[in-house]
mmCIF file of C-alpha atoms and ligand atoms in Angstrom:
data_model
loop_
_atom_site.group_PDB
_atom_site.id
_atom_site.type_symbol
_atom_site.label_atom_id
_atom_site.label_comp_id
_atom_site.label_asym_id
_atom_site.label_seq_id
_atom_site.Cartn_x
_atom_site.Cartn_y
_atom_site.Cartn_z
ATOM 1 C CA UNK I 1 23.353 -12.277 -45.162
ATOM 2 C CA UNK I 2 20.278 -11.050 -46.998
ATOM 3 C CA UNK I 3 17.475 -13.540 -46.736
ATOM 4 C CA UNK I 4 16.385 -13.633 -50.344
ATOM 5 C CA UNK I 5 19.647 -15.254 -51.450
ATOM 6 C CA UNK I 6 19.609 -18.116 -48.986
ATOM 7 C CA UNK I 7 17.295 -20.541 -50.823
ATOM 8 C CA UNK I 8 19.745 -21.715 -53.463
ATOM 9 C CA UNK I 9 22.651 -22.313 -51.132
ATOM 10 C CA UNK I 10 24.055 -25.557 -49.762
ATOM 11 C CA UNK I 11 22.683 -27.538 -46.839
ATOM 12 C CA UNK I 12 25.224 -26.332 -44.268
ATOM 13 C CA UNK I 13 24.838 -22.698 -45.359
ATOM 14 C CA UNK I 14 21.056 -22.951 -45.049
ATOM 15 C CA UNK I 15 21.438 -24.648 -41.645
ATOM 16 C CA UNK I 16 23.337 -21.542 -40.525
ATOM 17 C CA UNK I 17 21.363 -18.776 -42.227
ATOM 18 C CA UNK I 18 17.762 -19.746 -43.006
ATOM 19 C CA UNK I 19 15.301 -18.202 -40.583
ATOM 20 C CA UNK I 20 17.945 -15.930 -39.115
ATOM 21 C CA UNK I 21 18.390 -12.225 -39.835
ATOM 22 C CA UNK I 22 19.553 -8.990 -38.271
ATOM 23 C CA UNK I 23 17.154 -7.815 -35.580
ATOM 24 C CA UNK I 24 15.459 -4.621 -36.782
ATOM 25 C CA UNK I 25 15.272 -3.018 -33.376
ATOM 26 C CA UNK I 26 18.718 -3.650 -31.871
ATOM 27 C CA UNK I 27 20.881 -4.531 -34.873
ATOM 28 C CA UNK I 28 21.804 -7.828 -33.192
ATOM 29 C CA UNK I 29 23.022 -10.382 -35.739
ATOM 30 C CA UNK I 30 20.732 -13.049 -34.283
ATOM 31 C CA UNK I 31 16.986 -12.740 -34.132
ATOM 32 C CA UNK I 32 15.933 -12.510 -30.478
ATOM 33 C CA UNK I 33 13.783 -14.815 -28.420
ATOM 34 C CA UNK I 34 10.299 -13.376 -27.902
ATOM 35 C CA UNK I 35 8.713 -14.768 -24.755
ATOM 36 C CA UNK I 36 5.557 -12.609 -24.851
ATOM 37 C CA UNK I 37 2.291 -14.527 -25.158
ATOM 38 C CA UNK I 38 0.349 -11.656 -26.701
ATOM 39 C CA UNK I 39 0.938 -9.157 -29.486
ATOM 40 C CA UNK I 40 -0.463 -5.634 -29.886
ATOM 41 C CA UNK I 41 -3.769 -5.472 -31.757
ATOM 42 C CA UNK I 42 -4.521 -3.116 -34.669
ATOM 43 C CA UNK I 43 -6.638 0.033 -34.129
ATOM 44 C CA UNK I 44 -9.819 -1.860 -35.050
ATOM 45 C CA UNK I 45 -9.551 -5.547 -34.051
ATOM 46 C CA UNK I 46 -13.170 -6.396 -34.842
ATOM 47 C CA UNK I 47 -12.316 -8.035 -38.179
ATOM 48 C CA UNK I 48 -9.651 -10.350 -36.769
ATOM 49 C CA UNK I 49 -10.255 -14.080 -36.914
ATOM 50 C CA UNK I 50 -9.315 -15.383 -33.456
ATOM 51 C CA UNK I 51 -8.681 -18.838 -34.968
ATOM 52 C CA UNK I 52 -6.259 -17.568 -37.570
ATOM 53 C CA UNK I 53 -2.623 -18.665 -37.733
ATOM 54 C CA UNK I 54 -1.651 -15.932 -40.152
ATOM 55 C CA UNK I 55 -0.859 -13.074 -37.771
ATOM 56 C CA UNK I 56 1.034 -12.769 -34.510
ATOM 57 C CA UNK I 57 -1.859 -12.405 -32.113
ATOM 58 C CA UNK I 58 -1.438 -14.876 -29.292
ATOM 59 C CA UNK I 59 1.385 -17.436 -28.992
ATOM 60 C CA UNK I 60 -0.962 -20.400 -29.495
ATOM 61 C CA UNK I 61 -1.883 -18.909 -32.905
ATOM 62 C CA UNK I 62 1.757 -18.394 -33.806
ATOM 63 C CA UNK I 63 4.813 -16.446 -32.752
ATOM 64 C CA UNK I 64 8.018 -15.163 -34.229
ATOM 65 C CA UNK I 65 10.365 -17.871 -32.912
ATOM 66 C CA UNK I 66 8.042 -20.584 -34.251
ATOM 67 C CA UNK I 67 8.064 -18.909 -37.645
ATOM 68 C CA UNK I 68 11.846 -18.638 -37.824
ATOM 69 C CA UNK I 69 12.204 -22.318 -36.970
ATOM 70 C CA UNK I 70 9.527 -23.274 -39.507
ATOM 71 C CA UNK I 71 11.500 -21.476 -42.223
ATOM 72 C CA UNK I 72 14.677 -23.317 -41.294
ATOM 73 C CA UNK I 73 13.161 -26.801 -41.037
ATOM 74 C CA UNK I 74 11.142 -26.386 -44.272
ATOM 75 C CA UNK I 75 14.326 -25.391 -46.071
ATOM 76 C CA UNK I 76 16.397 -28.287 -44.667
ATOM 77 C CA UNK I 77 13.672 -30.823 -45.509
ATOM 78 C CA UNK I 78 13.168 -29.359 -48.989
ATOM 79 C CA UNK I 79 9.467 -28.687 -48.362
ATOM 80 C CA UNK I 80 7.162 -25.811 -49.264
ATOM 81 C CA UNK I 81 5.974 -25.208 -45.696
ATOM 82 C CA UNK I 82 6.421 -26.485 -42.153
ATOM 83 C CA UNK I 83 4.562 -26.375 -38.875
ATOM 84 C CA UNK I 84 6.518 -26.841 -35.656
ATOM 85 C CA UNK I 85 4.727 -28.198 -32.589
ATOM 86 C CA UNK I 86 5.400 -29.163 -28.965
ATOM 87 C CA UNK I 87 6.799 -32.668 -29.657
ATOM 88 C CA UNK I 88 7.227 -35.290 -32.324
ATOM 89 C CA UNK I 89 4.076 -37.002 -31.094
ATOM 90 C CA UNK I 90 2.182 -33.681 -31.321
ATOM 91 C CA UNK I 91 3.255 -33.573 -34.982
ATOM 92 C CA UNK I 92 2.077 -37.138 -35.613
ATOM 93 C CA UNK I 93 -1.252 -36.676 -33.843
ATOM 94 C CA UNK I 94 -1.696 -33.236 -35.449
ATOM 95 C CA UNK I 95 -1.338 -34.804 -38.873
ATOM 96 C CA UNK I 96 -3.660 -37.732 -38.133
ATOM 97 C CA UNK I 97 -6.390 -35.643 -36.495
ATOM 98 C CA UNK I 98 -6.361 -33.029 -39.257
ATOM 99 C CA UNK I 99 -6.444 -35.488 -42.166
ATOM 100 C CA UNK I 100 -8.572 -38.400 -40.990
ATOM 101 C CA UNK I 101 -12.245 -38.869 -40.271
ATOM 102 C CA UNK I 102 -14.441 -41.853 -39.362
ATOM 103 C CA UNK I 103 -14.593 -44.377 -42.180
ATOM 104 C CA UNK I 104 -11.187 -43.470 -43.624
ATOM 105 C CA UNK I 105 -8.573 -46.201 -43.933
ATOM 106 C CA UNK I 106 -4.895 -45.907 -42.953
ATOM 107 C CA UNK I 107 -2.044 -48.291 -43.788
ATOM 108 C CA UNK I 108 0.992 -48.025 -41.537
ATOM 109 C CA UNK I 109 4.376 -49.689 -41.009
ATOM 110 C CA UNK I 110 4.575 -52.660 -38.651
ATOM 111 C CA UNK I 111 7.654 -51.005 -37.136
ATOM 112 C CA UNK I 112 6.901 -47.495 -35.884
ATOM 113 C CA UNK I 113 7.302 -45.313 -32.878
ATOM 114 C CA UNK I 114 5.024 -46.746 -30.172
ATOM 115 C CA UNK I 115 2.730 -43.674 -30.079
ATOM 116 C CA UNK I 116 1.883 -44.193 -33.770
ATOM 117 C CA UNK I 117 0.663 -47.685 -32.961
ATOM 118 C CA UNK I 118 -1.402 -46.407 -30.013
ATOM 119 C CA UNK I 119 -2.797 -43.411 -31.895
ATOM 120 C CA UNK I 120 -3.811 -45.253 -35.046
ATOM 121 C CA UNK I 121 -4.545 -48.763 -33.908
ATOM 122 C CA UNK I 122 -6.156 -47.970 -30.579
ATOM 123 C CA UNK I 123 -7.311 -44.356 -30.299
ATOM 124 C CA UNK I 124 -8.393 -43.425 -33.813
ATOM 125 C CA UNK I 125 -9.537 -46.938 -34.620
ATOM 126 C CA UNK I 126 -11.473 -47.795 -31.445
ATOM 127 C CA UNK I 127 -12.782 -44.371 -30.485
ATOM 128 C CA UNK I 128 -13.217 -42.610 -33.819
ATOM 129 C CA UNK I 129 -13.890 -45.399 -36.337
ATOM 130 C CA UNK I 130 -10.789 -44.974 -38.502
ATOM 131 C CA UNK I 131 -9.908 -48.302 -40.183
ATOM 132 C CA UNK I 132 -6.269 -49.374 -39.878
ATOM 133 C CA UNK I 133 -4.051 -52.023 -41.466
ATOM 134 C CA UNK I 134 -0.536 -52.797 -40.226
ATOM 135 C CA UNK I 135 1.832 -54.056 -42.927
ATOM 136 C CA UNK I 136 5.509 -54.771 -43.351
ATOM 137 C CA UNK I 137 6.226 -51.765 -45.572
ATOM 138 C CA UNK I 138 9.774 -52.942 -46.372
ATOM 139 C CA UNK I 139 8.079 -54.645 -49.334
ATOM 140 C CA UNK I 140 6.022 -52.031 -51.244
ATOM 141 C CA UNK I 141 3.844 -54.814 -52.675
ATOM 142 C CA UNK I 142 2.434 -55.391 -49.189
ATOM 143 C CA UNK I 143 1.253 -51.766 -49.258
ATOM 144 C CA UNK I 144 -0.333 -52.181 -52.683
ATOM 145 C CA UNK I 145 -2.228 -55.273 -51.524
ATOM 146 C CA UNK I 146 -3.584 -53.478 -48.460
ATOM 147 C CA UNK I 147 -5.066 -50.533 -50.404
ATOM 148 C CA UNK I 148 -8.854 -50.115 -50.103
ATOM 149 C CA UNK I 149 -11.134 -47.652 -51.904
ATOM 150 C CA UNK I 150 -11.236 -45.558 -48.706
ATOM 151 C CA UNK I 151 -7.465 -45.542 -48.078
ATOM 152 C CA UNK I 152 -6.660 -41.938 -47.219
ATOM 153 C CA UNK I 153 -3.197 -42.130 -45.717
ATOM 154 C CA UNK I 154 -0.132 -44.375 -45.746
ATOM 155 C CA UNK I 155 2.246 -43.721 -42.858
ATOM 156 C CA UNK I 156 5.734 -45.220 -42.872
ATOM 157 C CA UNK I 157 8.801 -44.889 -40.719
ATOM 158 C CA UNK I 158 12.187 -45.423 -42.356
ATOM 159 C CA UNK I 159 14.550 -46.367 -40.806
ATOM 160 C CA UNK I 160 11.968 -47.824 -38.427
ATOM 161 C CA UNK I 161 12.300 -47.593 -34.657
ATOM 162 C CA UNK I 162 13.645 -49.949 -33.230
ATOM 163 C CA UNK I 163 14.458 -52.548 -35.918
ATOM 164 C CA UNK I 164 16.036 -50.190 -38.499
ATOM 165 C CA UNK I 165 13.715 -51.632 -41.154
ATOM 166 C CA UNK I 166 13.949 -49.676 -44.419
ATOM 167 C CA UNK I 167 10.975 -48.849 -46.661
ATOM 168 C CA UNK I 168 11.246 -47.509 -50.213
ATOM 169 C CA UNK I 169 9.817 -43.969 -50.014
ATOM 170 C CA UNK I 170 9.580 -43.353 -53.757
ATOM 171 C CA UNK I 171 7.925 -46.694 -54.565
ATOM 172 C CA UNK I 172 5.348 -46.236 -51.788
ATOM 173 C CA UNK I 173 4.696 -42.600 -52.794
ATOM 174 C CA UNK I 174 3.852 -43.861 -56.296
ATOM 175 C CA UNK I 175 1.454 -46.484 -54.918
ATOM 176 C CA UNK I 176 -0.187 -43.859 -52.687
ATOM 177 C CA UNK I 177 -0.678 -41.376 -55.519
ATOM 178 C CA UNK I 178 -1.966 -43.981 -58.010
ATOM 179 C CA UNK I 179 -4.688 -44.624 -55.428
ATOM 180 C CA UNK I 180 -5.511 -41.047 -54.379
ATOM 181 C CA UNK I 181 -3.937 -41.538 -50.986
ATOM 182 C CA UNK I 182 -1.332 -39.424 -49.178
ATOM 183 C CA UNK I 183 2.037 -40.594 -47.855
ATOM 184 C CA UNK I 184 3.614 -39.412 -44.617
ATOM 185 C CA UNK I 185 7.119 -40.469 -43.586
ATOM 186 C CA UNK I 186 8.577 -40.312 -40.094
ATOM 187 C CA UNK I 187 12.072 -39.017 -40.885
ATOM 188 C CA UNK I 188 13.326 -38.798 -37.307
ATOM 189 C CA UNK I 189 15.940 -41.587 -37.515
ATOM 190 C CA UNK I 190 17.528 -40.258 -40.712
ATOM 191 C CA UNK I 191 17.239 -36.475 -40.187
ATOM 192 C CA UNK I 192 17.031 -34.179 -43.223
ATOM 193 C CA UNK I 193 20.806 -34.297 -43.605
ATOM 194 C CA UNK I 194 20.588 -37.948 -44.662
ATOM 195 C CA UNK I 195 17.114 -38.208 -46.191
ATOM 196 C CA UNK I 196 14.451 -35.810 -47.474
ATOM 197 C CA UNK I 197 11.134 -37.665 -47.993
ATOM 198 C CA UNK I 198 9.281 -34.769 -49.628
ATOM 199 C CA UNK I 199 11.927 -34.593 -52.367
ATOM 200 C CA UNK I 200 11.392 -38.342 -52.886
ATOM 201 C CA UNK I 201 7.648 -37.872 -53.449
ATOM 202 C CA UNK I 202 6.138 -38.102 -49.963
ATOM 203 C CA UNK I 203 3.381 -35.630 -49.111
ATOM 204 C CA UNK I 204 4.603 -35.129 -45.550
ATOM 205 C CA UNK I 205 7.790 -35.573 -43.610
ATOM 206 C CA UNK I 206 7.509 -35.777 -39.821
ATOM 207 C CA UNK I 207 10.377 -34.988 -37.491
ATOM 208 C CA UNK I 208 10.812 -35.324 -33.766
ATOM 209 C CA UNK I 209 12.950 -32.182 -33.347
ATOM 210 C CA UNK I 210 13.757 -33.603 -29.897
ATOM 211 C CA UNK I 211 16.197 -36.012 -31.533
ATOM 212 C CA UNK I 212 18.898 -35.139 -34.102
ATOM 213 C CA UNK I 213 17.779 -31.579 -34.833
ATOM 214 C CA UNK I 214 18.299 -30.596 -31.235
ATOM 215 C CA UNK I 215 18.720 -33.185 -28.521
ATOM 216 C CA UNK I 216 17.792 -31.199 -25.409
ATOM 217 C CA UNK I 217 14.514 -29.381 -26.042
ATOM 218 C CA UNK I 218 11.302 -31.096 -27.169
ATOM 219 C CA UNK I 219 9.648 -30.261 -30.440
ATOM 220 C CA UNK I 220 8.135 -31.754 -33.571
ATOM 221 C CA UNK I 221 7.610 -30.733 -37.184
ATOM 222 C CA UNK I 222 5.420 -31.558 -40.155
ATOM 223 C CA UNK I 223 6.811 -30.570 -43.544
ATOM 224 C CA UNK I 224 4.760 -30.532 -46.746
ATOM 225 C CA UNK I 225 2.468 -28.490 -48.957
ATOM 226 C CA UNK I 226 0.972 -25.269 -47.640
ATOM 227 C CA UNK I 227 -2.573 -26.267 -48.628
ATOM 228 C CA UNK I 228 -2.517 -29.061 -46.022
ATOM 229 C CA UNK I 229 -0.238 -27.401 -43.504
ATOM 230 C CA UNK I 230 -2.505 -24.385 -43.071
ATOM 231 C CA UNK I 231 -5.262 -26.741 -41.925
ATOM 232 C CA UNK I 232 -2.922 -28.764 -39.713
ATOM 233 C CA UNK I 233 -1.431 -25.586 -38.217
ATOM 234 C CA UNK I 234 -4.802 -24.155 -37.307
ATOM 235 C CA UNK I 235 -6.143 -27.392 -35.845
ATOM 236 C CA UNK I 236 -3.113 -28.675 -33.986
ATOM 237 C CA UNK I 237 -2.004 -25.326 -32.551
ATOM 238 C CA UNK I 238 -5.056 -23.218 -32.127
ATOM 239 C CA UNK I 239 -7.714 -25.837 -31.414
ATOM 240 C CA UNK I 240 -5.711 -28.739 -29.979
ATOM 241 C CA UNK I 241 -3.109 -26.549 -28.255
ATOM 242 C CA UNK I 242 0.066 -28.444 -29.188
ATOM 243 C CA UNK I 243 2.022 -25.212 -29.610
ATOM 244 C CA UNK I 244 5.784 -25.236 -29.071
ATOM 245 C CA UNK I 245 7.128 -22.759 -26.528
ATOM 246 C CA UNK I 246 9.122 -19.821 -27.980
ATOM 247 C CA UNK I 247 12.065 -20.857 -25.801
ATOM 248 C CA UNK I 248 12.143 -24.401 -27.218
ATOM 249 C CA UNK I 249 11.758 -23.078 -30.765
ATOM 250 C CA UNK I 250 14.700 -20.723 -30.161
ATOM 251 C CA UNK I 251 16.857 -23.521 -28.657
ATOM 252 C CA UNK I 252 16.076 -25.925 -31.513
ATOM 253 C CA UNK I 253 16.891 -23.175 -34.006
ATOM 254 C CA UNK I 254 20.365 -22.964 -32.475
ATOM 255 C CA UNK I 255 20.748 -26.752 -32.486
ATOM 256 C CA UNK I 256 19.790 -27.008 -36.159
ATOM 257 C CA UNK I 257 22.790 -24.854 -37.119
ATOM 258 C CA UNK I 258 25.201 -27.689 -36.278
ATOM 259 C CA UNK I 259 22.982 -30.547 -37.547
ATOM 260 C CA UNK I 260 25.105 -31.303 -40.639
ATOM 261 C CA UNK I 261 28.350 -31.286 -38.648
ATOM 262 C CA UNK I 262 26.920 -33.576 -35.991
ATOM 263 C CA UNK I 263 25.288 -35.910 -38.513
ATOM 264 C CA UNK I 264 28.601 -36.461 -40.288
ATOM 265 C CA UNK I 265 30.082 -37.678 -37.015
ATOM 266 C CA UNK I 266 26.980 -39.761 -36.092
ATOM 267 C CA UNK I 267 27.068 -41.432 -39.535
ATOM 268 C CA UNK I 268 30.778 -42.187 -39.318
ATOM 269 C CA UNK I 269 30.733 -43.388 -35.718
ATOM 270 C CA UNK I 270 27.686 -45.628 -36.152
ATOM 271 C CA UNK I 271 29.187 -47.334 -39.190
ATOM 272 C CA UNK I 272 32.435 -47.943 -37.278
ATOM 273 C CA UNK I 273 30.575 -49.293 -34.247
ATOM 274 C CA UNK I 274 28.321 -51.509 -36.427
ATOM 275 C CA UNK I 275 31.380 -52.992 -38.150
ATOM 276 C CA UNK I 276 33.075 -53.542 -34.785
ATOM 277 C CA UNK I 277 29.992 -55.275 -33.341
ATOM 278 C CA UNK I 278 29.976 -57.685 -36.310
ATOM 279 C CA UNK I 279 33.393 -58.967 -35.123
ATOM 280 C CA UNK I 280 32.275 -59.709 -31.558
ATOM 281 C CA UNK I 281 31.598 -63.412 -30.929
ATOM 282 C CA UNK I 282 28.896 -62.835 -28.300
ATOM 283 C CA UNK I 283 26.828 -60.534 -30.553
ATOM 284 C CA UNK I 284 23.919 -62.423 -32.145
ATOM 285 C CA UNK I 285 22.970 -59.829 -34.792
ATOM 286 C CA UNK I 286 23.574 -56.200 -35.804
ATOM 287 C CA UNK I 287 20.863 -54.184 -37.578
ATOM 288 C CA UNK I 288 22.220 -51.075 -39.312
ATOM 289 C CA UNK I 289 21.192 -49.962 -42.817
ATOM 290 C CA UNK I 290 24.796 -49.003 -43.623
ATOM 291 C CA UNK I 291 25.940 -52.636 -43.430
ATOM 292 C CA UNK I 292 25.979 -54.481 -46.732
ATOM 293 C CA UNK I 293 24.117 -57.443 -45.221
ATOM 294 C CA UNK I 294 21.139 -55.298 -44.121
ATOM 295 C CA UNK I 295 18.154 -56.723 -46.080
ATOM 296 C CA UNK I 296 17.364 -53.318 -47.634
ATOM 297 C CA UNK I 297 20.867 -51.857 -47.849
ATOM 298 C CA UNK I 298 20.435 -51.022 -51.557
ATOM 299 C CA UNK I 299 17.279 -48.999 -50.969
ATOM 300 C CA UNK I 300 18.835 -47.282 -47.958
ATOM 301 C CA UNK I 301 21.807 -46.316 -50.129
ATOM 302 C CA UNK I 302 19.496 -44.907 -52.787
ATOM 303 C CA UNK I 303 17.391 -42.732 -50.500
ATOM 304 C CA UNK I 304 19.798 -41.880 -47.652
ATOM 305 C CA UNK I 305 22.249 -39.812 -49.602
ATOM 306 C CA UNK I 306 24.769 -38.723 -46.972
ATOM 307 C CA UNK I 307 24.818 -41.646 -44.540
ATOM 308 C CA UNK I 308 22.717 -44.037 -42.514
ATOM 309 C CA UNK I 309 22.247 -42.196 -39.235
ATOM 310 C CA UNK I 310 23.487 -42.891 -35.733
ATOM 311 C CA UNK I 311 21.073 -45.563 -34.498
ATOM 312 C CA UNK I 312 21.634 -49.306 -34.660
ATOM 313 C CA UNK I 313 20.256 -52.323 -32.831
ATOM 314 C CA UNK I 314 22.082 -55.470 -31.773
ATOM 315 C CA UNK I 315 21.486 -58.636 -29.798
ATOM 316 C CA UNK I 316 23.641 -60.660 -27.409
ATOM 317 C CA UNK I 317 24.020 -64.419 -27.227
ATOM 318 C CA UNK I 318 23.061 -64.104 -23.587
ATOM 319 C CA UNK I 319 20.162 -64.090 -21.146
ATOM 320 C CA UNK I 320 18.118 -61.193 -19.789
ATOM 321 C CA UNK I 321 20.356 -60.643 -16.726
ATOM 322 C CA UNK I 322 23.499 -60.476 -18.852
ATOM 323 C CA UNK I 323 21.998 -57.614 -20.884
ATOM 324 C CA UNK I 324 21.441 -55.596 -17.718
ATOM 325 C CA UNK I 325 24.869 -56.425 -16.278
ATOM 326 C CA UNK I 326 26.495 -55.476 -19.599
ATOM 327 C CA UNK I 327 24.919 -52.009 -19.412
ATOM 328 C CA UNK I 328 26.047 -51.564 -15.807
ATOM 329 C CA UNK I 329 29.702 -51.934 -16.951
ATOM 330 C CA UNK I 330 29.500 -49.040 -19.453
ATOM 331 C CA UNK I 331 31.192 -45.738 -18.621
ATOM 332 C CA UNK I 332 31.090 -43.546 -21.747
ATOM 333 C CA UNK I 333 27.711 -44.859 -22.922
ATOM 334 C CA UNK I 334 24.619 -44.016 -20.830
ATOM 335 C CA UNK I 335 21.567 -46.200 -20.285
ATOM 336 C CA UNK I 336 18.654 -43.975 -21.336
ATOM 337 C CA UNK I 337 15.849 -43.735 -23.874
ATOM 338 C CA UNK I 338 15.781 -41.196 -26.699
ATOM 339 C CA UNK I 339 18.297 -40.957 -29.528
ATOM 340 C CA UNK I 340 20.139 -38.543 -31.759
ATOM 341 C CA UNK I 341 21.754 -36.741 -28.853
ATOM 342 C CA UNK I 342 25.430 -35.755 -28.608
ATOM 343 C CA UNK I 343 26.052 -38.515 -26.062
ATOM 344 C CA UNK I 344 25.806 -42.238 -26.792
ATOM 345 C CA UNK I 345 22.630 -43.759 -25.326
ATOM 346 C CA UNK I 346 21.750 -47.430 -25.042
ATOM 347 C CA UNK I 347 18.450 -49.019 -24.064
ATOM 348 C CA UNK I 348 17.679 -52.692 -23.427
ATOM 349 C CA UNK I 349 14.366 -53.550 -25.030
ATOM 350 C CA UNK I 350 13.314 -56.754 -23.339
ATOM 351 C CA UNK I 351 11.171 -59.674 -24.336
ATOM 352 C CA UNK I 352 7.860 -58.167 -23.234
ATOM 353 C CA UNK I 353 7.097 -55.761 -26.096
ATOM 354 C CA UNK I 354 3.520 -56.496 -27.183
ATOM 355 C CA UNK I 355 4.477 -55.734 -30.805
ATOM 356 C CA UNK I 356 7.332 -58.205 -30.920
ATOM 357 C CA UNK I 357 5.411 -60.519 -33.272
ATOM 358 C CA UNK I 358 5.650 -57.711 -35.840
ATOM 359 C CA UNK I 359 9.473 -57.620 -35.691
ATOM 360 C CA UNK I 360 11.987 -59.868 -37.479
ATOM 361 C CA UNK I 361 12.719 -63.033 -35.496
ATOM 362 C CA UNK I 362 16.178 -62.093 -34.200
ATOM 363 C CA UNK I 363 14.543 -59.297 -32.133
ATOM 364 C CA UNK I 364 12.280 -61.684 -30.192
ATOM 365 C CA UNK I 365 14.593 -62.470 -27.261
ATOM 366 C CA UNK I 366 15.453 -58.917 -26.259
ATOM 367 C CA UNK I 367 18.029 -56.589 -27.843
ATOM 368 C CA UNK I 368 19.756 -53.230 -27.480
ATOM 369 C CA UNK I 369 18.821 -50.071 -29.356
ATOM 370 C CA UNK I 370 22.001 -48.032 -29.437
ATOM 371 C CA UNK I 371 22.107 -44.345 -30.397
ATOM 372 C CA UNK I 372 25.760 -43.765 -31.247
ATOM 373 C CA UNK I 373 26.821 -40.270 -30.169
ATOM 374 C CA UNK I 374 29.467 -37.881 -31.458
ATOM 375 C CA UNK I 375 32.219 -38.832 -28.996
ATOM 376 C CA UNK I 376 35.466 -40.294 -30.403
ATOM 377 C CA UNK I 377 34.550 -43.614 -32.024
ATOM 378 C CA UNK I 378 37.596 -45.241 -30.388
ATOM 379 C CA UNK I 379 36.263 -44.377 -26.917
ATOM 380 C CA UNK I 380 32.805 -45.748 -27.692
ATOM 381 C CA UNK I 381 34.268 -48.985 -29.035
ATOM 382 C CA UNK I 382 36.686 -49.326 -26.096
ATOM 383 C CA UNK I 383 33.773 -48.866 -23.693
ATOM 384 C CA UNK I 384 31.822 -51.666 -25.406
ATOM 385 C CA UNK I 385 34.928 -53.864 -25.540
ATOM 386 C CA UNK I 386 35.637 -53.723 -21.791
ATOM 387 C CA UNK I 387 31.956 -54.502 -21.037
ATOM 388 C CA UNK I 388 31.969 -57.484 -23.450
ATOM 389 C CA UNK I 389 35.139 -58.716 -21.771
ATOM 390 C CA UNK I 390 33.598 -58.593 -18.295
ATOM 391 C CA UNK I 391 30.728 -60.810 -19.509
ATOM 392 C CA UNK I 392 33.009 -63.190 -21.466
ATOM 393 C CA UNK I 393 31.343 -62.239 -24.733
ATOM 394 C CA UNK I 394 34.457 -61.429 -26.784
HETATM 395 C C1 PLP R 1 11.057 -40.022 -30.444
HETATM 396 C C2 PLP R 1 10.338 -40.321 -31.686
HETATM 397 C C3 PLP R 1 9.084 -39.760 -31.929
HETATM 398 C C4 PLP R 1 8.362 -38.913 -30.903
HETATM 399 O O1 PLP R 1 8.989 -37.709 -30.685
HETATM 400 P P1 PLP R 1 8.791 -36.862 -29.314
HETATM 401 O O2 PLP R 1 9.503 -35.597 -29.618
HETATM 402 O O3 PLP R 1 9.403 -37.688 -28.232
HETATM 403 O O4 PLP R 1 7.336 -36.701 -29.109
HETATM 404 C C5 PLP R 1 8.476 -40.045 -33.141
HETATM 405 N N1 PLP R 1 9.051 -40.840 -34.042
HETATM 406 C C6 PLP R 1 10.259 -41.415 -33.832
HETATM 407 C C7 PLP R 1 10.835 -42.295 -34.889
HETATM 408 C C8 PLP R 1 10.940 -41.182 -32.650
HETATM 409 O O5 PLP R 1 12.128 -41.776 -32.441
#
């Protein structure tokens, strides 16, 4: 397929074709993986800028597999440009380090990936003098109240890890822009199949490519306007060294092809499992934005256009030991961190999380975060059912 026609096509077609092309040298219908770290210089290299990300020069400056993946992810997220980096955390820190300086103020969601809390509240705040305010961004008015004259960035995560808290992207983008601030949204839990923050008005969407986009290889992405991304690309790759390996970029490129197909199954399975869990007597609560009783279900429905993702959290009417025994009975579902993978993964998040006071009350006595995989929903539910039975929780 000729590349110039791809832009206007549907999501699945772009997942297949964007960033791919026929290899000029061999005629192969897939672009090859290029594992070289260095590229041939022109006749007179004296004018080259060694800190430039524009030309293939050295893999830390940029390479072909990175560029192909950037094209694909930018297209899926509906953004002008994209930079792909070594991990989701490299993307978050790349964004923060490039945009913020001492004296700037950042507002961020009370429920975020743990590294966001460490980076903003501890590292950038304590070591570099960046002011930070943590707010419950599920109510946009809390964001408005926290704005200061020096607010530079608002960072939200929706759905938030691990409570599945939903924040209204469009409403918060408006508040940010009325106050000359920028909005970044961690879109990892939704994936671009379900939610595209840049189209909703955010300045940046952040993805851990490690999760839904691929599941095996590590990577991260920042999607947004070229004027910012050129700066972020140069700083985070060339000067901070968070470059993704060509091999990981190539693997993630292959994974992204089936993202829409997998997301359909994740969305369907998670909704089925959430509804099942609601019927179990020993379950104390179920947090999933697709359930009508989720406190922000209406906003989730508005901004997550294809489904609500594969992650949910739930609690047991049981003690700490029962949680661990319950997991030991599972056969189809694996006890492991991470999420968005093909296989169902469950993790017990105990009572000792230092940020617990920031979570809704039902999360305070320990709970499960459950990443529902793409197995048959009946098998996942049967696996849960036999484990509930063994602990007399049915
Ligand atoms: C996993 C995760 C990250 C970090 O991604 P890595 O690829 O592990 O660095 C960031 N945000 C969210 C919401 C995540 O779940």
